[in-house]
Amino acid sequence: MLFDLWHSRRGRRLRGERGAASLFEAVTVTSMLGLVLSTVFAVVYAMWGRVSVIEARQAANDEVRSGVIQLDREIRSGNVFTDPASFAGDAKYTQLVIYTQNNAGSFSIPSRCAHWRITTDAELQWRWWDPTWDPDLDDVPDQTVTGWTTIAKGVVNLDPNGDGSTADKIPAFERVSDDNYGDRLISIDLRVQLEGSSAKPIPIELSVTGRNTEYGYPTNICSHQPAEGVSFP
């Protein structure tokens, strides 16, 4: 009788200890599983965010490179290059006008004035006009002036530090005098930065010469630059 009572109490005690141990093990396993899952989710989220940033940066770079390819073609087929140093204020070294034959066969005019600029909104923009265009000669037939087209965004040459100041602007376009190329060498240096990124802007640099340049054109052939907002017809 006494043995049975002792055995019964011991059994209950062992079962209690086993139950407590099982509960402790369950809590431990659950906690570890939660920690592992939270770590996995954090890694996946970080990787997803990094992939999104890379894709966005690649898209921005692709836009700028597409613009650079167009610039390259226009410069190579260019006959007259307006000196970027001749522009005033913030436009100095951030705008370029080319009298070019690029894609001339696609238009009703043999050559055109192509105008590039970087805006304070960090946009690389482009437009073109007929060299015969004159604001005082509205009756000139078929003269054309296009509006501005944004080619790429995130071009921060005017404000490379992101502090809202143009004091440290980086020249985007320069006409370089060279013994071999004369005034036909254009240096391009575009600084690209993804919106919201704290990394340094990415430089895209190249030098292009007007290889197909034909001489004899007046240097002021594209001097009649349309005013802001003008498009015709």
CSV table of C-alpha atoms in Angstrom, one decimal:
chain,number,residue,atom,x,y,z
A,1,MET,CA,0.0,0.0,0.0
A,2,LEU,CA,2.7,2.4,1.0
A,3,PHE,CA,4.7,1.4,-2.1
A,4,ASP,CA,1.7,2.0,-4.3
A,5,LEU,CA,1.2,5.5,-2.8
A,6,TRP,CA,4.9,6.4,-3.3
A,7,HIS,CA,4.9,5.0,-6.9
A,8,SER,CA,1.7,7.0,-7.7
A,9,ARG,CA,3.2,10.3,-6.3
A,10,ARG,CA,6.5,9.6,-8.1
A,11,GLY,CA,4.6,9.0,-11.4
A,12,ARG,CA,2.6,12.2,-11.1
A,13,ARG,CA,5.9,14.1,-10.3
A,14,LEU,CA,7.6,12.6,-13.3
A,15,ARG,CA,4.7,13.4,-15.6
A,16,GLY,CA,4.7,17.0,-14.3
A,17,GLU,CA,8.4,17.3,-14.9
A,18,ARG,CA,7.9,15.9,-18.4
A,19,GLY,CA,5.1,18.3,-19.1
A,20,ALA,CA,7.1,21.2,-17.9
A,21,ALA,CA,10.1,20.1,-20.0
A,22,SER,CA,7.8,19.6,-23.1
A,23,LEU,CA,6.3,23.1,-22.6
A,24,PHE,CA,9.8,24.6,-22.2
A,25,GLU,CA,11.0,22.8,-25.4
A,26,ALA,CA,7.9,24.0,-27.3
A,27,VAL,CA,8.5,27.6,-26.3
A,28,THR,CA,12.2,27.4,-27.2
A,29,VAL,CA,11.5,25.8,-30.6
A,30,THR,CA,8.8,28.4,-31.3
A,31,SER,CA,11.1,31.2,-30.3
A,32,MET,CA,13.9,29.9,-32.5
A,33,LEU,CA,11.6,29.4,-35.4
A,34,GLY,CA,10.3,32.9,-35.1
A,35,LEU,CA,13.9,34.3,-35.0
A,36,VAL,CA,14.9,32.2,-38.1
A,37,LEU,CA,11.8,33.3,-40.0
A,38,SER,CA,12.3,37.0,-39.1
A,39,THR,CA,15.9,36.8,-40.2
A,40,VAL,CA,14.9,35.1,-43.5
A,41,PHE,CA,12.2,37.7,-44.2
A,42,ALA,CA,14.6,40.5,-43.4
A,43,VAL,CA,17.2,39.1,-45.8
A,44,VAL,CA,14.6,38.6,-48.6
A,45,TYR,CA,13.2,42.1,-48.0
A,46,ALA,CA,16.7,43.6,-48.2
A,47,MET,CA,17.5,41.6,-51.4
A,48,TRP,CA,14.2,42.7,-52.9
A,49,GLY,CA,15.0,46.4,-52.1
A,50,ARG,CA,18.5,46.1,-53.5
A,51,VAL,CA,17.2,44.5,-56.7
A,52,SER,CA,14.7,47.3,-57.1
A,53,VAL,CA,17.4,50.0,-56.6
A,54,ILE,CA,19.6,48.2,-59.1
A,55,GLU,CA,16.8,48.0,-61.7
A,56,ALA,CA,15.9,51.7,-61.1
A,57,ARG,CA,19.6,52.7,-61.4
A,58,GLN,CA,20.0,50.6,-64.6
A,59,ALA,CA,16.9,52.2,-66.1
A,60,ALA,CA,18.3,55.7,-65.3
A,61,ASN,CA,21.6,54.8,-66.8
A,62,ASP,CA,20.0,53.4,-69.9
A,63,GLU,CA,18.1,56.6,-70.4
A,64,VAL,CA,21.3,58.7,-70.2
A,65,ARG,CA,23.3,56.3,-72.4
A,66,SER,CA,20.5,56.4,-75.0
A,67,GLY,CA,20.8,60.2,-74.9
A,68,VAL,CA,24.6,60.0,-75.2
A,69,ILE,CA,24.3,57.8,-78.3
A,70,GLN,CA,22.1,60.4,-79.9
A,71,LEU,CA,24.5,63.1,-78.9
A,72,ASP,CA,27.4,61.1,-80.4
A,73,ARG,CA,25.6,60.8,-83.7
A,74,GLU,CA,24.7,64.5,-83.9
A,75,ILE,CA,28.2,65.6,-83.1
A,76,ARG,CA,29.8,63.2,-85.6
A,77,SER,CA,27.5,64.7,-88.3
A,78,GLY,CA,27.9,68.2,-87.0
A,79,ASN,CA,29.1,71.1,-89.0
A,80,VAL,CA,29.0,73.9,-86.4
A,81,PHE,CA,29.2,73.7,-82.6
A,82,THR,CA,28.1,76.6,-80.5
A,83,ASP,CA,30.7,77.0,-77.7
A,84,PRO,CA,29.0,75.8,-74.4
A,85,ALA,CA,31.1,78.5,-72.7
A,86,SER,CA,29.1,81.2,-74.6
A,87,PHE,CA,25.9,80.6,-72.6
A,88,ALA,CA,25.2,82.8,-69.6
A,89,GLY,CA,24.6,81.9,-66.0
A,90,ASP,CA,23.9,78.3,-65.1
A,91,ALA,CA,23.5,77.5,-68.8
A,92,LYS,CA,27.2,77.9,-69.3
A,93,TYR,CA,28.7,74.5,-70.0
A,94,THR,CA,25.3,72.8,-69.5
A,95,GLN,CA,23.9,73.6,-72.9
A,96,LEU,CA,25.1,72.7,-76.4
A,97,VAL,CA,23.8,73.6,-79.9
A,98,ILE,CA,24.8,71.6,-82.9
A,99,TYR,CA,24.2,72.3,-86.6
A,100,THR,CA,24.0,68.7,-87.7
A,101,GLN,CA,23.1,66.5,-90.6
A,102,ASN,CA,22.2,63.5,-88.4
A,103,ASN,CA,19.0,61.8,-89.6
A,104,ALA,CA,18.7,64.6,-92.3
A,105,GLY,CA,17.0,62.1,-94.6
A,106,SER,CA,14.2,61.7,-92.1
A,107,PHE,CA,13.2,65.3,-92.3
A,108,SER,CA,12.2,67.8,-94.9
A,109,ILE,CA,15.3,69.9,-94.2
A,110,PRO,CA,18.9,68.8,-95.0
A,111,SER,CA,20.3,69.9,-91.6
A,112,ARG,CA,18.9,71.2,-88.3
A,113,CYS,CA,19.9,73.0,-85.1
A,114,ALA,CA,19.9,70.5,-82.3
A,115,HIS,CA,19.8,72.0,-78.8
A,116,TRP,CA,20.7,70.1,-75.6
A,117,ARG,CA,20.4,71.3,-72.0
A,118,ILE,CA,20.4,70.2,-68.4
A,119,THR,CA,17.7,71.7,-66.3
A,120,THR,CA,17.6,72.6,-62.6
A,121,ASP,CA,15.2,69.6,-62.2
A,122,ALA,CA,18.1,67.3,-63.3
A,123,GLU,CA,16.6,66.5,-66.7
A,124,LEU,CA,18.6,66.1,-69.9
A,125,GLN,CA,16.4,67.7,-72.6
A,126,TRP,CA,16.6,68.1,-76.4
A,127,ARG,CA,14.9,70.1,-79.1
A,128,TRP,CA,15.6,71.1,-82.7
A,129,TRP,CA,14.7,73.8,-85.1
A,130,ASP,CA,15.0,74.7,-88.8
A,131,PRO,CA,18.0,76.9,-89.3
A,132,THR,CA,15.8,79.2,-91.5
A,133,TRP,CA,13.6,79.9,-88.5
A,134,ASP,CA,13.4,83.5,-87.6
A,135,PRO,CA,11.0,85.1,-85.1
A,136,ASP,CA,10.6,88.0,-87.4
A,137,LEU,CA,9.9,85.9,-90.5
A,138,ASP,CA,6.7,84.0,-89.8
A,139,ASP,CA,5.9,83.7,-93.5
A,140,VAL,CA,8.9,81.4,-94.1
A,141,PRO,CA,7.3,78.2,-95.4
A,142,ASP,CA,7.9,74.9,-93.5
A,143,GLN,CA,10.0,76.3,-90.8
A,144,THR,CA,9.9,74.2,-87.7
A,145,VAL,CA,10.7,74.6,-84.0
A,146,THR,CA,10.0,71.7,-81.6
A,147,GLY,CA,9.3,71.8,-77.9
A,148,TRP,CA,11.6,70.4,-75.4
A,149,THR,CA,11.7,66.6,-75.0
A,150,THR,CA,13.1,65.0,-71.8
A,151,ILE,CA,15.6,62.4,-72.8
A,152,ALA,CA,16.8,61.3,-69.3
A,153,LYS,CA,16.3,62.2,-65.6
A,154,GLY,CA,18.7,62.3,-62.7
A,155,VAL,CA,21.4,64.2,-64.5
A,156,VAL,CA,22.7,66.3,-61.6
A,157,ASN,CA,25.6,68.4,-63.2
A,158,LEU,CA,24.0,71.6,-62.0
A,159,ASP,CA,23.7,70.4,-58.4
A,160,PRO,CA,26.0,67.4,-57.9
A,161,ASN,CA,26.0,67.8,-54.1
A,162,GLY,CA,22.2,67.8,-53.8
A,163,ASP,CA,22.3,70.9,-51.6
A,164,GLY,CA,20.2,73.1,-53.9
A,165,SER,CA,23.2,75.1,-55.0
A,166,THR,CA,24.8,75.4,-58.4
A,167,ALA,CA,28.1,76.8,-57.0
A,168,ASP,CA,29.8,73.4,-57.5
A,169,LYS,CA,28.2,72.5,-60.9
A,170,ILE,CA,30.2,70.2,-63.1
A,171,PRO,CA,30.6,71.2,-66.8
A,172,ALA,CA,28.6,68.8,-69.0
A,173,PHE,CA,29.7,70.0,-72.4
A,174,GLU,CA,32.9,71.6,-73.5
A,175,ARG,CA,34.3,72.5,-76.9
A,176,VAL,CA,38.0,71.6,-76.8
A,177,SER,CA,40.4,73.3,-79.2
A,178,ASP,CA,42.8,70.7,-80.6
A,179,ASP,CA,45.6,70.9,-83.2
A,180,ASN,CA,44.2,67.9,-85.0
A,181,TYR,CA,40.5,68.5,-84.7
A,182,GLY,CA,40.3,72.3,-84.4
A,183,ASP,CA,37.0,73.3,-82.8
A,184,ARG,CA,35.4,70.0,-83.7
A,185,LEU,CA,36.1,68.1,-80.4
A,186,ILE,CA,33.3,68.1,-77.8
A,187,SER,CA,33.9,66.7,-74.3
A,188,ILE,CA,30.8,65.3,-72.6
A,189,ASP,CA,30.7,64.6,-68.8
A,190,LEU,CA,27.2,63.7,-67.5
A,191,ARG,CA,26.7,63.0,-63.8
A,192,VAL,CA,23.8,60.6,-63.0
A,193,GLN,CA,22.2,59.9,-59.7
A,194,LEU,CA,19.2,57.8,-58.7
A,195,GLU,CA,16.5,59.8,-57.0
A,196,GLY,CA,16.8,59.4,-53.2
A,197,SER,CA,20.2,57.9,-53.4
A,198,SER,CA,23.0,59.1,-51.1
A,199,ALA,CA,25.8,57.6,-53.3
A,200,LYS,CA,28.0,59.8,-55.4
A,201,PRO,CA,26.7,60.6,-58.9
A,202,ILE,CA,27.9,58.2,-61.6
A,203,PRO,CA,30.0,59.8,-64.3
A,204,ILE,CA,29.4,59.1,-68.0
A,205,GLU,CA,32.2,60.6,-70.0
A,206,LEU,CA,33.3,60.7,-73.6
A,207,SER,CA,34.9,62.9,-76.2
A,208,VAL,CA,33.4,63.1,-79.7
A,209,THR,CA,34.7,64.7,-82.9
A,210,GLY,CA,32.7,66.1,-85.8
A,211,ARG,CA,34.2,63.6,-88.3
A,212,ASN,CA,31.7,64.4,-91.0
A,213,THR,CA,32.2,68.2,-90.6
A,214,GLU,CA,31.8,70.2,-93.8
A,215,TYR,CA,33.3,73.6,-93.7
A,216,GLY,CA,32.0,76.9,-95.0
A,217,TYR,CA,28.9,77.3,-92.9
A,218,PRO,CA,28.5,80.5,-91.0
A,219,THR,CA,29.3,80.1,-87.3
A,220,ASN,CA,26.1,81.9,-86.3
A,221,ILE,CA,23.8,79.6,-88.4
A,222,CYS,CA,22.0,78.4,-85.2
A,223,SER,CA,22.1,81.8,-83.3
A,224,HIS,CA,18.4,82.4,-83.7
A,225,GLN,CA,17.5,80.3,-80.7
A,226,PRO,CA,13.8,80.1,-80.1
A,227,ALA,CA,12.6,81.5,-76.8
A,228,GLU,CA,11.3,79.2,-74.0
A,229,GLY,CA,7.9,77.7,-74.9
A,230,VAL,CA,8.1,78.5,-78.6
A,231,SER,CA,7.2,75.7,-81.0
A,232,PHE,CA,6.2,76.1,-84.6
A,233,PRO,CA,4.1,75.3,-86.6
